[in-house]
mmCIF file of C-alpha atoms in Angstrom:
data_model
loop_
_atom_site.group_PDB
_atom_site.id
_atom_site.type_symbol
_atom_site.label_atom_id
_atom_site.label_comp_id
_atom_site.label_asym_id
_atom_site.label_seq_id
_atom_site.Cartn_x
_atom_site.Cartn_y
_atom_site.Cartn_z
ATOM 1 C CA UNK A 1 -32.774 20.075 -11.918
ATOM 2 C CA UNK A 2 -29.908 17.983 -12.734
ATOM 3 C CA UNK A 3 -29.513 14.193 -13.209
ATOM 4 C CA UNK A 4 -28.542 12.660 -10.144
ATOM 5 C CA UNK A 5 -26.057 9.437 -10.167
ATOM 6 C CA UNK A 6 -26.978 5.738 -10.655
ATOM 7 C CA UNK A 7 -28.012 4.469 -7.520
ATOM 8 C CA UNK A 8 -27.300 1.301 -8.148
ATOM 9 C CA UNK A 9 -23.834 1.576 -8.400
ATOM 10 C CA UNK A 10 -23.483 3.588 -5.330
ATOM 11 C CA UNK A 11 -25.079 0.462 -3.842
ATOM 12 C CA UNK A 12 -23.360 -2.304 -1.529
ATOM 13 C CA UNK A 13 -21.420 -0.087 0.521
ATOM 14 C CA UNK A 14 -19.973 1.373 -2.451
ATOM 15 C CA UNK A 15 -19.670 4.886 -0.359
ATOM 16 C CA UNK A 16 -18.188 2.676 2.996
ATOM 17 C CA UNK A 17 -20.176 1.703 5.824
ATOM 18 C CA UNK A 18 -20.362 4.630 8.236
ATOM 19 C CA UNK A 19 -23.887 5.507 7.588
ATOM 20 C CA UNK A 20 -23.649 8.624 10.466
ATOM 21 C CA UNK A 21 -20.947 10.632 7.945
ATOM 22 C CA UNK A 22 -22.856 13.874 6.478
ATOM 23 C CA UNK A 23 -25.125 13.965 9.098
ATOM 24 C CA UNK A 24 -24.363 17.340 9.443
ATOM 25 C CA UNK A 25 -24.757 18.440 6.600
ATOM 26 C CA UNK A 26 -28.359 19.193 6.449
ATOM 27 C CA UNK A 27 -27.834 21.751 9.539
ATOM 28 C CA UNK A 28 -25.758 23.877 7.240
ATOM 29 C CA UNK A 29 -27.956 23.763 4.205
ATOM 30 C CA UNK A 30 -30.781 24.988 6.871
ATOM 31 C CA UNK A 31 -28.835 27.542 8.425
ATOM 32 C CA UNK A 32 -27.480 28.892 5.404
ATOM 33 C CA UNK A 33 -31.473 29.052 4.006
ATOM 34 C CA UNK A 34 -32.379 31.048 7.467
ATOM 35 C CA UNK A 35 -29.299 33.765 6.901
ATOM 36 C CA UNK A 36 -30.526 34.407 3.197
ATOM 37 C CA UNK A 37 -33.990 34.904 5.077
ATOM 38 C CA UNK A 38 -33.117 37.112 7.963
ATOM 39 C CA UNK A 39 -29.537 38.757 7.592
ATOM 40 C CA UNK A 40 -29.522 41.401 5.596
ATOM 41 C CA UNK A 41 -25.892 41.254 4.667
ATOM 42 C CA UNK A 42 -26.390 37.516 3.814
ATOM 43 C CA UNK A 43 -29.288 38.386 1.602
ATOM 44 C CA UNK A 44 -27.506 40.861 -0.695
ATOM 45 C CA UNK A 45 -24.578 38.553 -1.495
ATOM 46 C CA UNK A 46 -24.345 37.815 -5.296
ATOM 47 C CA UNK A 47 -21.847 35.443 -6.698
ATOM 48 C CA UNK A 48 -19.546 38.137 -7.995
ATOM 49 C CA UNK A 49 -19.820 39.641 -4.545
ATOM 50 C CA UNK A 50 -18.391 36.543 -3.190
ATOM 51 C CA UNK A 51 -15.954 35.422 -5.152
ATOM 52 C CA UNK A 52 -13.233 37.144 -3.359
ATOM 53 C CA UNK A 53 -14.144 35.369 -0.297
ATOM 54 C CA UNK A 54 -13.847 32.123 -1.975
ATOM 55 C CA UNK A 55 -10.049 32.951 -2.979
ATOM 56 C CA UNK A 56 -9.288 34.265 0.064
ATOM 57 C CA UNK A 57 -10.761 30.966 1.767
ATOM 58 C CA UNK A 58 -9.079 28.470 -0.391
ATOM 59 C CA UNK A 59 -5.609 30.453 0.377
ATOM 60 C CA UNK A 60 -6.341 30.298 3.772
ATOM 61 C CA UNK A 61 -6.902 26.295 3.675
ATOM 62 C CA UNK A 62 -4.321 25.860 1.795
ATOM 63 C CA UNK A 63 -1.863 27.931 4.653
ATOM 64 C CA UNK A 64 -3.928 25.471 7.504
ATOM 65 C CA UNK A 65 -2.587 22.103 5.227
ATOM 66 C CA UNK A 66 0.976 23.618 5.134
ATOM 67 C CA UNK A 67 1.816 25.263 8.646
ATOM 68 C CA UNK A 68 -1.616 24.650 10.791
ATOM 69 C CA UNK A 69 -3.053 22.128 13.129
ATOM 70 C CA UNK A 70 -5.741 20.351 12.773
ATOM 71 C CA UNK A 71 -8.274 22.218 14.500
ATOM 72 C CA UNK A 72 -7.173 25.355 11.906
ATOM 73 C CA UNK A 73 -7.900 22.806 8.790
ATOM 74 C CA UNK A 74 -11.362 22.009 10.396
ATOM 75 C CA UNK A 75 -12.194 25.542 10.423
ATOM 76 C CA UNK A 76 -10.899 26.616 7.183
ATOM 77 C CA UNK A 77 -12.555 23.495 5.563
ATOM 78 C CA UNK A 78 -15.665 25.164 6.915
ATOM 79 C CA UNK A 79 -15.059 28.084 5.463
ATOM 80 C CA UNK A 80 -14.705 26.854 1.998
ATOM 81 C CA UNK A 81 -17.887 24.628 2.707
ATOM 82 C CA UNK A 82 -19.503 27.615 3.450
ATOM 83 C CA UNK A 83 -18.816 29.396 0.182
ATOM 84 C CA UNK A 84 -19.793 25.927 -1.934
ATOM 85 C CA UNK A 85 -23.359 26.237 0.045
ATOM 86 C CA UNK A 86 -24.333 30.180 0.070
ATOM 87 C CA UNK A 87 -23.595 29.858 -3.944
ATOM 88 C CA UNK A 88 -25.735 26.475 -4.116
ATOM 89 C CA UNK A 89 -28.381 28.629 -1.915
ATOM 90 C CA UNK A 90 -28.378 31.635 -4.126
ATOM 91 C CA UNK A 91 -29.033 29.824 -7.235
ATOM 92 C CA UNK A 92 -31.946 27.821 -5.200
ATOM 93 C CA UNK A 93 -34.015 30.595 -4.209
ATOM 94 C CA UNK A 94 -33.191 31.898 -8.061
ATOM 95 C CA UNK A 95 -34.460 28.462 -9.294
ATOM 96 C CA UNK A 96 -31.379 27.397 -11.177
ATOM 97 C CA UNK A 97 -30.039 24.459 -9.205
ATOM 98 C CA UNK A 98 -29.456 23.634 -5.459
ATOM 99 C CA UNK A 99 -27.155 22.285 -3.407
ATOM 100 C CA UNK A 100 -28.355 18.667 -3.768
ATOM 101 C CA UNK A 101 -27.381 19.373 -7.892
ATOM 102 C CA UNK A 102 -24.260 19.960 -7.042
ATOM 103 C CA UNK A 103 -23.221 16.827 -4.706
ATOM 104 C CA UNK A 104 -25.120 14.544 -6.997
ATOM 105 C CA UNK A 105 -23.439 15.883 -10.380
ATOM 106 C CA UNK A 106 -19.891 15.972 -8.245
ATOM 107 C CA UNK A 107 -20.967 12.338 -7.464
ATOM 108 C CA UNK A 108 -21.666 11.323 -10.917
ATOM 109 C CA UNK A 109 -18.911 12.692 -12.497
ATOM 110 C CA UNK A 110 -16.493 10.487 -10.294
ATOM 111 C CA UNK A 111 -18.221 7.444 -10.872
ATOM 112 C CA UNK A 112 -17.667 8.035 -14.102
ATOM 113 C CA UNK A 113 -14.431 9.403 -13.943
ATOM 114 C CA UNK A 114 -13.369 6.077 -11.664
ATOM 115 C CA UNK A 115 -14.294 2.711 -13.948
ATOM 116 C CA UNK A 116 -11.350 0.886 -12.142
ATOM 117 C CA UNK A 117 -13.870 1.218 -9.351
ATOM 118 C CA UNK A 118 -17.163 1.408 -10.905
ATOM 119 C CA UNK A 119 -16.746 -0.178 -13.717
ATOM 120 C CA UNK A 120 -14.765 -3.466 -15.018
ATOM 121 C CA UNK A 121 -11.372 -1.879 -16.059
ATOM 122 C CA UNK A 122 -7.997 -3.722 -15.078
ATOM 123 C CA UNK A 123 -5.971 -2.704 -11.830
ATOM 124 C CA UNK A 124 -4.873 0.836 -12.368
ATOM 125 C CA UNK A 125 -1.461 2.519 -12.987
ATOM 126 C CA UNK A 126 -0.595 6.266 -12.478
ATOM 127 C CA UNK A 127 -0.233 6.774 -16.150
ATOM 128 C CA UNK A 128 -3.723 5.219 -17.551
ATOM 129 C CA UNK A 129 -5.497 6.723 -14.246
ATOM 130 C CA UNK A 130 -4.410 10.063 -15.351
ATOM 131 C CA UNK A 131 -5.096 9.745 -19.022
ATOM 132 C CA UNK A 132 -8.369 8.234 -18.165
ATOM 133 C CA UNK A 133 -9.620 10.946 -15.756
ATOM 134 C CA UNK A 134 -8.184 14.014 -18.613
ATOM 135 C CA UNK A 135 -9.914 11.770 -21.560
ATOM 136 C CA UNK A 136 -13.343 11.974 -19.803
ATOM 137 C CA UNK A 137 -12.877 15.517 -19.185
ATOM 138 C CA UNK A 138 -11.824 16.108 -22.551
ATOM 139 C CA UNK A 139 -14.960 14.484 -23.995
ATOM 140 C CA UNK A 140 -17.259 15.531 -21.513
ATOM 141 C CA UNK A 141 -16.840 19.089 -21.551
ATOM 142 C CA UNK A 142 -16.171 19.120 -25.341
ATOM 143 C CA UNK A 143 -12.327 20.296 -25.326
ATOM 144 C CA UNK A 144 -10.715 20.353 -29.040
ATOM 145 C CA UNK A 145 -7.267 21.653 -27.318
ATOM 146 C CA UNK A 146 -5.488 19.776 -24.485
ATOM 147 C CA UNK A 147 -5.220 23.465 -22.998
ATOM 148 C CA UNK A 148 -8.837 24.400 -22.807
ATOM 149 C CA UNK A 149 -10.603 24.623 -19.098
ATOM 150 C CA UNK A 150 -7.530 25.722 -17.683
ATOM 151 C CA UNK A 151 -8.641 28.613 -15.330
ATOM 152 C CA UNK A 152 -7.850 32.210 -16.227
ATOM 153 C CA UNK A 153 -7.982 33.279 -12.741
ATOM 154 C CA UNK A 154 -5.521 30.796 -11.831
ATOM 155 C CA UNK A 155 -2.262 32.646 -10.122
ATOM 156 C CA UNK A 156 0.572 33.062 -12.594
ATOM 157 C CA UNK A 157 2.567 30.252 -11.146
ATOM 158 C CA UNK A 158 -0.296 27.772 -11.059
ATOM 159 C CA UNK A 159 -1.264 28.137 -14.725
ATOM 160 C CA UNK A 160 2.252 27.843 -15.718
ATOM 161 C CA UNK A 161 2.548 24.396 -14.323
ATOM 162 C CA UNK A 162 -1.212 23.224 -14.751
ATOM 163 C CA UNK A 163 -0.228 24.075 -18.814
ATOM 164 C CA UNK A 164 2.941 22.033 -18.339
ATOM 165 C CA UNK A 165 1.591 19.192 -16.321
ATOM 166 C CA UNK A 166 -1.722 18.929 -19.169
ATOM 167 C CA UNK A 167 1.317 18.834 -21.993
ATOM 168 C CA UNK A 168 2.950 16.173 -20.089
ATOM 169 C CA UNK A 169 0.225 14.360 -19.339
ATOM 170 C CA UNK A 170 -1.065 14.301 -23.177
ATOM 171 C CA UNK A 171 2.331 13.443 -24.159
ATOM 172 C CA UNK A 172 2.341 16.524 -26.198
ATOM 173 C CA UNK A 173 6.012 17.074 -26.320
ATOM 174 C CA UNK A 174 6.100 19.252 -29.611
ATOM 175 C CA UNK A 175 5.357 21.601 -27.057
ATOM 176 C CA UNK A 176 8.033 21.769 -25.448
ATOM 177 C CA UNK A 177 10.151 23.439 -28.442
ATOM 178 C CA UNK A 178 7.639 26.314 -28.782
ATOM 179 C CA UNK A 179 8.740 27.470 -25.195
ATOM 180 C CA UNK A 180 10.777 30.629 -25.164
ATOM 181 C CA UNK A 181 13.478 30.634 -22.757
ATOM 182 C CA UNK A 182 16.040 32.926 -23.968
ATOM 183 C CA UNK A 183 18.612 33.918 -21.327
ATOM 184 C CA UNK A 184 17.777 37.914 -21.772
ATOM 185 C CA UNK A 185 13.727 36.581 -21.475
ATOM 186 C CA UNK A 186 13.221 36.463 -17.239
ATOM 187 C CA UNK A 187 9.463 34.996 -18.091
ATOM 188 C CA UNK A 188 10.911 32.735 -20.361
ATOM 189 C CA UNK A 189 13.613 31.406 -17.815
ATOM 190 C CA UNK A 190 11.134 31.064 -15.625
ATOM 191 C CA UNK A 191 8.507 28.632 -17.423
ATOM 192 C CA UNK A 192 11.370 26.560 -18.739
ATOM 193 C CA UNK A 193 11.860 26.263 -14.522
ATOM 194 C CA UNK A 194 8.317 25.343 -14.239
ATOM 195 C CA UNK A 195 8.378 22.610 -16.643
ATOM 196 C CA UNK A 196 11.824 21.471 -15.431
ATOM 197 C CA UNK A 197 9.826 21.211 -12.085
ATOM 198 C CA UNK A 198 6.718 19.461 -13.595
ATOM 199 C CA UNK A 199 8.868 16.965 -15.656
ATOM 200 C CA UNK A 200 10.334 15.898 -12.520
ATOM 201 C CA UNK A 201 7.082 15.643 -10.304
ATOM 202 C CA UNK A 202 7.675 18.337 -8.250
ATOM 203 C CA UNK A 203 4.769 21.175 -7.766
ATOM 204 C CA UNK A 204 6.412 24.582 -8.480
ATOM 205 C CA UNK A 205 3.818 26.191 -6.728
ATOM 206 C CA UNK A 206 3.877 24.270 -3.496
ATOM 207 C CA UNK A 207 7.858 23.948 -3.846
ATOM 208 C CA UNK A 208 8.187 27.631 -4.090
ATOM 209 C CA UNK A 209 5.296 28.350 -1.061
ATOM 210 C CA UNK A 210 8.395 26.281 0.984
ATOM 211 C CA UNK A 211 10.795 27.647 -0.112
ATOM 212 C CA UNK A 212 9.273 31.416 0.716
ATOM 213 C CA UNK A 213 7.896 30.430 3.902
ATOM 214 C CA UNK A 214 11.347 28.961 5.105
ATOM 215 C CA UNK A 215 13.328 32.025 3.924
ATOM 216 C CA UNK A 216 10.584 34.440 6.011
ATOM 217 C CA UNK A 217 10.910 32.272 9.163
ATOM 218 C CA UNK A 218 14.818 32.483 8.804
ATOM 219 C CA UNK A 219 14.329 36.227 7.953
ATOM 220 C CA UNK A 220 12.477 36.569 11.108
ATOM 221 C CA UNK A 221 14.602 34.689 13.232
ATOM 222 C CA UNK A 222 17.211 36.978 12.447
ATOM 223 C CA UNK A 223 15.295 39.660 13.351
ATOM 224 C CA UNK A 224 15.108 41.553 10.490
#
């Protein structure tokens, strides 16, 4: 098992004072041990297996923060939950780590990932926020390039801009000359848009999810 967090600094309403939040939480741990038990579909799911559903289940949050209500969010929420729990219940009954691993590792790592709350740093800016929370990674996990940990699965459009916002971040602006952007180069053109987008704060990802979404509802409304 993993190390869990220091209590003590978690102490003093550090977490806020509603003591009835995760309640719940147990009854899906429990239910989730009961379907590995008795449903036979359940019980043959392997992490590869599910991986798939995970993507799909992020995209569909992610369309629920965009165009849904509330009560579509809650449900799609779940849904990710879901896949964070059956993976935290595989590896328990394979005695790796369990679900309690994984909240208390996520919990550590922001406490130590936050010392302008846990810890006696000055009132934070954006700037030293940001290159506090990348230099912890950076250390923790061991990274020699400001580029490594940057998903391969990530969509095309994603990794563009999570490259260009970790070059931005880490001031790495040599960078920016090794970009290829001739006007015959389409892929080219396109990352120098990216980081045009990044450099400016925008998400080209999220911007470009908009911009889709409101050309297919105009599409539609013209009935085409």
């Amino acid at each position: 098992m993993m190390p869990g967090p220091d209590r003590d600094t978690l102490a003093d309403g550090a977490l806020g004072s509603d003591t009835d939040l995760g309640d719940a939480l147990p009854r899906v741990t429990a239910l989730m041990a009961r379907l590995r038990r008795d449903c036979p579909w359940d019980a043959e799911q392997t992490p590869r297996s599910l991986a798939k559903h995970l993507i799909e289940e992020t995209a569909e949050t992610v369309d629920a923060i965009e165009s849904g209500s509330d009560a579509d969010l809650v449900e799609e929420l779940g849904d990710v939950l879901l896949q964070v729990v059956f993976h935290a219940e595989i590896a328990r009954g394979e005695g790796r780590f369990d679900i309690d691993d994984v909240a208390d590792g996520l919990v550590a790592k922001l406490i130590v990932r936050h010392p302008w709350v846990f810890g006696d740093d000055a009132a934070p800016t954006h700037d030293n926020m940001m290159a506090t929370w990348e230099g912890a990674k950076q250390v923790a996990k061991k990274r020699d390039s400001a580029l490594d940990g940057i998903a391969d699965a990530l969509p095309t459009l994603a990794r563009a801009a999570k490259v260009a916002t970790r070059l931005r971040d880490n001031n790495i602006d040599a960078a920016m000359d090794l970009v290829d952007d001739q006007p015959d180069d389409f892929g080219g053109r396109l990352l120098a848009l990216v980081i045009e987008a990044v450099q400016s704060g925008a998400d080209p990802d999220q911007a470009l999810r908009d911009a889709t979404r409101a050309w297919e509802q105009r599409v539609r409304a013209a009935g085409l």
